[in-house]
């Protein structure tokens, strides 16, 4: 079965393909020739994932998958949340987002946070399915590590309380990450459907 991933990230496509049942082929938007802009203007991860999946499904009428994810910080009432990628404004980079986050958590006692992913899958019949993955942890007050991206240098998962995501190997991170957990839920569902 072929599933169109609402992304141009070939690395993400291969990672997803490895976590789904054998015989599932993930293709990117670039591979199918889709290059229209997709406006993610929902206020929830679920909403943005569905916008992406619905846009691609409307074009191809084939199974498609989209994800939206971000960091939710408890002392910031869940921010940056759905705005994680553009937390520091237009032209945001990982560095500017991390700097803004560090500024906003300065002096806070509660540094607990979670990474959350929502996958939206639309099957060949146009039915929509949502799968969620979440990993809890705590923030550090200075970046550590050189692996990963985004807020990884500031986030220590509960499974590795003394290591940030950016200090873990890709294999270690992929066992516990929010995306991996959402994909495991989707994988389990797909096995029951086949």
mmCIF file of N, CA, C and O in Angstrom, residues 122-177:
data_model
loop_
_atom_site.group_PDB
_atom_site.id
_atom_site.type_symbol
_atom_site.label_atom_id
_atom_site.label_comp_id
_atom_site.label_asym_id
_atom_site.label_seq_id
_atom_site.Cartn_x
_atom_site.Cartn_y
_atom_site.Cartn_z
ATOM 1 N N UNK A 122 -5.843 9.650 6.417
ATOM 2 C CA UNK A 122 -7.082 9.508 5.654
ATOM 3 C C UNK A 122 -6.919 8.288 4.763
ATOM 4 O O UNK A 122 -5.987 8.213 3.963
ATOM 5 N N UNK A 123 -7.806 7.313 4.948
ATOM 6 C CA UNK A 123 -7.683 6.060 4.209
ATOM 7 C C UNK A 123 -8.260 6.202 2.797
ATOM 8 O O UNK A 123 -8.772 7.258 2.411
ATOM 9 N N UNK A 124 -8.175 5.133 2.033
ATOM 10 C CA UNK A 124 -8.600 5.162 0.629
ATOM 11 C C UNK A 124 -10.076 5.523 0.471
ATOM 12 O O UNK A 124 -10.489 6.062 -0.559
ATOM 13 N N UNK A 125 -10.885 5.253 1.508
ATOM 14 C CA UNK A 125 -12.310 5.570 1.468
ATOM 15 C C UNK A 125 -12.614 6.989 1.945
ATOM 16 O O UNK A 125 -13.779 7.391 2.015
ATOM 17 N N UNK A 126 -11.579 7.731 2.325
ATOM 18 C CA UNK A 126 -11.783 9.097 2.798
ATOM 19 C C UNK A 126 -12.106 9.196 4.274
ATOM 20 O O UNK A 126 -12.427 10.276 4.766
ATOM 21 N N UNK A 127 -11.996 8.071 5.014
ATOM 22 C CA UNK A 127 -12.250 8.105 6.457
ATOM 23 C C UNK A 127 -11.023 8.663 7.171
ATOM 24 O O UNK A 127 -9.883 8.332 6.834
ATOM 25 N N UNK A 128 -11.276 9.516 8.170
ATOM 26 C CA UNK A 128 -10.195 10.168 8.912
ATOM 27 C C UNK A 128 -9.926 9.455 10.229
ATOM 28 O O UNK A 128 -10.856 9.071 10.939
ATOM 29 N N UNK A 129 -8.639 9.291 10.536
ATOM 30 C CA UNK A 129 -8.209 8.619 11.768
ATOM 31 C C UNK A 129 -7.113 9.465 12.409
ATOM 32 O O UNK A 129 -6.221 9.950 11.709
ATOM 33 N N UNK A 130 -7.168 9.635 13.725
ATOM 34 C CA UNK A 130 -6.168 10.410 14.455
ATOM 35 C C UNK A 130 -5.432 9.511 15.443
ATOM 36 O O UNK A 130 -6.043 8.665 16.097
ATOM 37 N N UNK A 131 -4.113 9.709 15.543
ATOM 38 C CA UNK A 131 -3.271 8.968 16.474
ATOM 39 C C UNK A 131 -2.365 9.972 17.173
ATOM 40 O O UNK A 131 -1.805 10.855 16.538
ATOM 41 N N UNK A 132 -2.233 9.813 18.498
ATOM 42 C CA UNK A 132 -1.445 10.768 19.267
ATOM 43 C C UNK A 132 -0.288 10.084 19.964
ATOM 44 O O UNK A 132 -0.392 8.937 20.395
ATOM 45 N N UNK A 133 0.816 10.801 20.064
ATOM 46 C CA UNK A 133 1.969 10.341 20.830
ATOM 47 C C UNK A 133 2.473 11.478 21.696
ATOM 48 O O UNK A 133 2.430 12.646 21.297
ATOM 49 N N UNK A 134 2.931 11.131 22.901
ATOM 50 C CA UNK A 134 3.353 12.154 23.846
ATOM 51 C C UNK A 134 4.527 11.629 24.649
ATOM 52 O O UNK A 134 4.562 10.452 24.997
ATOM 53 N N UNK A 135 5.492 12.491 24.926
ATOM 54 C CA UNK A 135 6.591 12.137 25.819
ATOM 55 C C UNK A 135 6.754 13.270 26.832
ATOM 56 O O UNK A 135 6.809 14.442 26.466
ATOM 57 N N UNK A 136 6.755 12.900 28.114
ATOM 58 C CA UNK A 136 6.887 13.879 29.194
ATOM 59 C C UNK A 136 8.348 14.062 29.569
ATOM 60 O O UNK A 136 9.171 13.162 29.368
ATOM 61 N N UNK A 137 8.638 15.214 30.136
ATOM 62 C CA UNK A 137 9.998 15.478 30.570
ATOM 63 C C UNK A 137 10.111 16.820 31.260
ATOM 64 O O UNK A 137 9.107 17.391 31.701
ATOM 65 N N UNK A 138 11.334 17.308 31.343
ATOM 66 C CA UNK A 138 11.620 18.591 31.980
ATOM 67 C C UNK A 138 12.604 19.375 31.127
ATOM 68 O O UNK A 138 13.418 18.789 30.403
ATOM 69 N N UNK A 139 12.521 20.689 31.236
ATOM 70 C CA UNK A 139 13.417 21.554 30.475
ATOM 71 C C UNK A 139 14.696 21.824 31.257
ATOM 72 O O UNK A 139 14.692 21.824 32.490
ATOM 73 N N UNK A 140 15.778 22.044 30.524
ATOM 74 C CA UNK A 140 17.036 22.484 31.119
ATOM 75 C C UNK A 140 17.117 24.011 30.944
ATOM 76 O O UNK A 140 16.369 24.586 30.161
ATOM 77 N N UNK A 141 18.029 24.622 31.665
ATOM 78 C CA UNK A 141 18.163 26.076 31.584
ATOM 79 C C UNK A 141 19.255 26.516 30.617
ATOM 80 O O UNK A 141 19.505 27.708 30.458
ATOM 81 N N UNK A 142 19.894 25.537 29.981
ATOM 82 C CA UNK A 142 20.865 25.855 28.921
ATOM 83 C C UNK A 142 20.901 24.686 27.948
ATOM 84 O O UNK A 142 20.714 23.531 28.349
ATOM 85 N N UNK A 143 21.112 24.961 26.658
ATOM 86 C CA UNK A 143 21.094 23.903 25.653
ATOM 87 C C UNK A 143 22.253 22.924 25.843
ATOM 88 O O UNK A 143 23.352 23.330 26.210
ATOM 89 N N UNK A 144 21.959 21.641 25.580
ATOM 90 C CA UNK A 144 22.991 20.603 25.662
ATOM 91 C C UNK A 144 22.797 19.610 24.527
ATOM 92 O O UNK A 144 21.675 19.188 24.256
ATOM 93 N N UNK A 145 23.894 19.227 23.895
ATOM 94 C CA UNK A 145 23.851 18.195 22.864
ATOM 95 C C UNK A 145 23.821 18.772 21.458
ATOM 96 O O UNK A 145 23.506 19.940 21.263
ATOM 97 N N UNK A 146 24.156 17.919 20.497
ATOM 98 C CA UNK A 146 24.249 18.377 19.109
ATOM 99 C C UNK A 146 23.392 17.562 18.145
ATOM 100 O O UNK A 146 23.386 17.803 16.958
ATOM 101 N N UNK A 147 22.665 16.585 18.668
ATOM 102 C CA UNK A 147 21.785 15.785 17.812
ATOM 103 C C UNK A 147 20.409 16.452 17.750
ATOM 104 O O UNK A 147 20.104 17.348 18.501
ATOM 105 N N UNK A 148 19.563 15.959 16.859
ATOM 106 C CA UNK A 148 18.178 16.422 16.816
ATOM 107 C C UNK A 148 18.039 17.830 16.273
ATOM 108 O O UNK A 148 18.926 18.366 15.618
ATOM 109 N N UNK A 149 16.896 18.436 16.588
ATOM 110 C CA UNK A 149 16.570 19.764 16.063
ATOM 111 C C UNK A 149 15.525 20.390 16.971
ATOM 112 O O UNK A 149 15.064 19.779 17.930
ATOM 113 N N UNK A 150 15.135 21.607 16.665
ATOM 114 C CA UNK A 150 14.081 22.275 17.444
ATOM 115 C C UNK A 150 14.483 22.461 18.897
ATOM 116 O O UNK A 150 15.570 22.939 19.207
ATOM 117 N N UNK A 151 13.599 22.046 19.786
ATOM 118 C CA UNK A 151 13.807 22.229 21.222
ATOM 119 C C UNK A 151 14.554 21.057 21.858
ATOM 120 O O UNK A 151 14.701 21.011 23.081
ATOM 121 N N UNK A 152 15.043 20.121 21.048
ATOM 122 C CA UNK A 152 15.734 18.935 21.569
ATOM 123 C C UNK A 152 16.848 19.259 22.567
ATOM 124 O O UNK A 152 16.992 18.549 23.563
ATOM 125 N N UNK A 153 17.661 20.328 22.358
ATOM 126 C CA UNK A 153 18.748 20.600 23.311
ATOM 127 C C UNK A 153 18.281 21.061 24.689
ATOM 128 O O UNK A 153 19.080 21.146 25.616
ATOM 129 N N UNK A 154 16.989 21.367 24.827
ATOM 130 C CA UNK A 154 16.466 21.871 26.111
ATOM 131 C C UNK A 154 15.550 20.876 26.816
ATOM 132 O O UNK A 154 15.084 21.153 27.923
ATOM 133 N N UNK A 155 15.279 19.721 26.217
ATOM 134 C CA UNK A 155 14.253 18.814 26.741
ATOM 135 C C UNK A 155 14.856 17.491 27.186
ATOM 136 O O UNK A 155 15.460 16.773 26.392
ATOM 137 N N UNK A 156 14.687 17.162 28.477
ATOM 138 C CA UNK A 156 15.113 15.867 29.030
ATOM 139 C C UNK A 156 13.872 15.001 29.237
ATOM 140 O O UNK A 156 13.022 15.322 30.080
ATOM 141 N N UNK A 157 13.735 13.901 28.489
ATOM 142 C CA UNK A 157 12.570 13.028 28.680
ATOM 143 C C UNK A 157 12.672 12.293 30.011
ATOM 144 O O UNK A 157 13.778 12.070 30.516
ATOM 145 N N UNK A 158 11.530 11.919 30.579
ATOM 146 C CA UNK A 158 11.553 11.225 31.877
ATOM 147 C C UNK A 158 12.347 9.926 31.803
ATOM 148 O O UNK A 158 12.935 9.506 32.800
ATOM 149 N N UNK A 159 12.397 9.303 30.624
ATOM 150 C CA UNK A 159 13.143 8.051 30.481
ATOM 151 C C UNK A 159 14.656 8.252 30.572
ATOM 152 O O UNK A 159 15.397 7.326 30.884
ATOM 153 N N UNK A 160 15.125 9.464 30.285
ATOM 154 C CA UNK A 160 16.552 9.832 30.378
ATOM 155 C C UNK A 160 16.638 11.181 31.093
ATOM 156 O O UNK A 160 16.912 12.209 30.464
ATOM 157 N N UNK A 161 16.399 11.208 32.415
ATOM 158 C CA UNK A 161 16.266 12.489 33.118
ATOM 159 C C UNK A 161 17.518 13.366 33.102
ATOM 160 O O UNK A 161 17.433 14.567 33.342
ATOM 161 N N UNK A 162 18.684 12.782 32.816
ATOM 162 C CA UNK A 162 19.918 13.563 32.809
ATOM 163 C C UNK A 162 20.462 13.815 31.414
ATOM 164 O O UNK A 162 21.580 14.286 31.258
ATOM 165 N N UNK A 163 19.673 13.487 30.387
ATOM 166 C CA UNK A 163 20.106 13.699 29.006
ATOM 167 C C UNK A 163 19.011 14.419 28.239
ATOM 168 O O UNK A 163 17.839 14.080 28.366
ATOM 169 N N UNK A 164 19.422 15.387 27.431
ATOM 170 C CA UNK A 164 18.439 16.029 26.565
ATOM 171 C C UNK A 164 18.227 15.147 25.332
ATOM 172 O O UNK A 164 19.043 14.265 25.038
ATOM 173 N N UNK A 165 17.137 15.410 24.608
ATOM 174 C CA UNK A 165 16.912 14.712 23.344
ATOM 175 C C UNK A 165 18.129 14.871 22.428
ATOM 176 O O UNK A 165 18.469 13.977 21.678
ATOM 177 N N UNK A 166 18.785 16.033 22.489
ATOM 178 C CA UNK A 166 19.935 16.310 21.617
ATOM 179 C C UNK A 166 21.189 15.567 22.053
ATOM 180 O O UNK A 166 22.176 15.532 21.333
ATOM 181 N N UNK A 167 21.158 14.957 23.239
ATOM 182 C CA UNK A 167 22.287 14.151 23.709
ATOM 183 C C UNK A 167 22.051 12.659 23.493
ATOM 184 O O UNK A 167 22.953 11.848 23.705
ATOM 185 N N UNK A 168 20.853 12.284 23.050
ATOM 186 C CA UNK A 168 20.533 10.886 22.789
ATOM 187 C C UNK A 168 20.900 10.522 21.362
ATOM 188 O O UNK A 168 20.884 11.371 20.467
ATOM 189 N N UNK A 169 21.197 9.248 21.154
ATOM 190 C CA UNK A 169 21.376 8.783 19.776
ATOM 191 C C UNK A 169 20.008 8.773 19.105
ATOM 192 O O UNK A 169 18.967 8.742 19.777
ATOM 193 N N UNK A 170 20.005 8.776 17.783
ATOM 194 C CA UNK A 170 18.747 8.733 17.048
ATOM 195 C C UNK A 170 17.967 7.472 17.405
ATOM 196 O O UNK A 170 16.750 7.515 17.577
ATOM 197 N N UNK A 171 18.660 6.362 17.563
ATOM 198 C CA UNK A 171 18.002 5.099 17.916
ATOM 199 C C UNK A 171 17.330 5.200 19.286
ATOM 200 O O UNK A 171 16.200 4.742 19.470
ATOM 201 N N UNK A 172 18.017 5.814 20.267
ATOM 202 C CA UNK A 172 17.435 5.988 21.607
ATOM 203 C C UNK A 172 16.214 6.893 21.540
ATOM 204 O O UNK A 172 15.164 6.593 22.116
ATOM 205 N N UNK A 173 16.350 8.008 20.829
ATOM 206 C CA UNK A 173 15.245 8.965 20.738
ATOM 207 C C UNK A 173 14.040 8.335 20.045
ATOM 208 O O UNK A 173 12.901 8.510 20.481
ATOM 209 N N UNK A 174 14.281 7.588 18.971
ATOM 210 C CA UNK A 174 13.177 7.016 18.202
ATOM 211 C C UNK A 174 12.397 5.945 18.962
ATOM 212 O O UNK A 174 11.267 5.642 18.607
ATOM 213 N N UNK A 175 12.983 5.395 20.011
ATOM 214 C CA UNK A 175 12.261 4.400 20.822
ATOM 215 C C UNK A 175 11.209 5.055 21.708
ATOM 216 O O UNK A 175 10.227 4.425 22.074
ATOM 217 N N UNK A 176 11.444 6.318 22.077
ATOM 218 C CA UNK A 176 10.560 6.963 23.058
ATOM 219 C C UNK A 176 9.906 8.243 22.554
ATOM 220 O O UNK A 176 9.105 8.846 23.262
ATOM 221 N N UNK A 177 10.239 8.684 21.347
ATOM 222 C CA UNK A 177 9.758 9.987 20.897
ATOM 223 C C UNK A 177 8.242 10.016 20.717
ATOM 224 O O UNK A 177 7.592 8.983 20.552
#
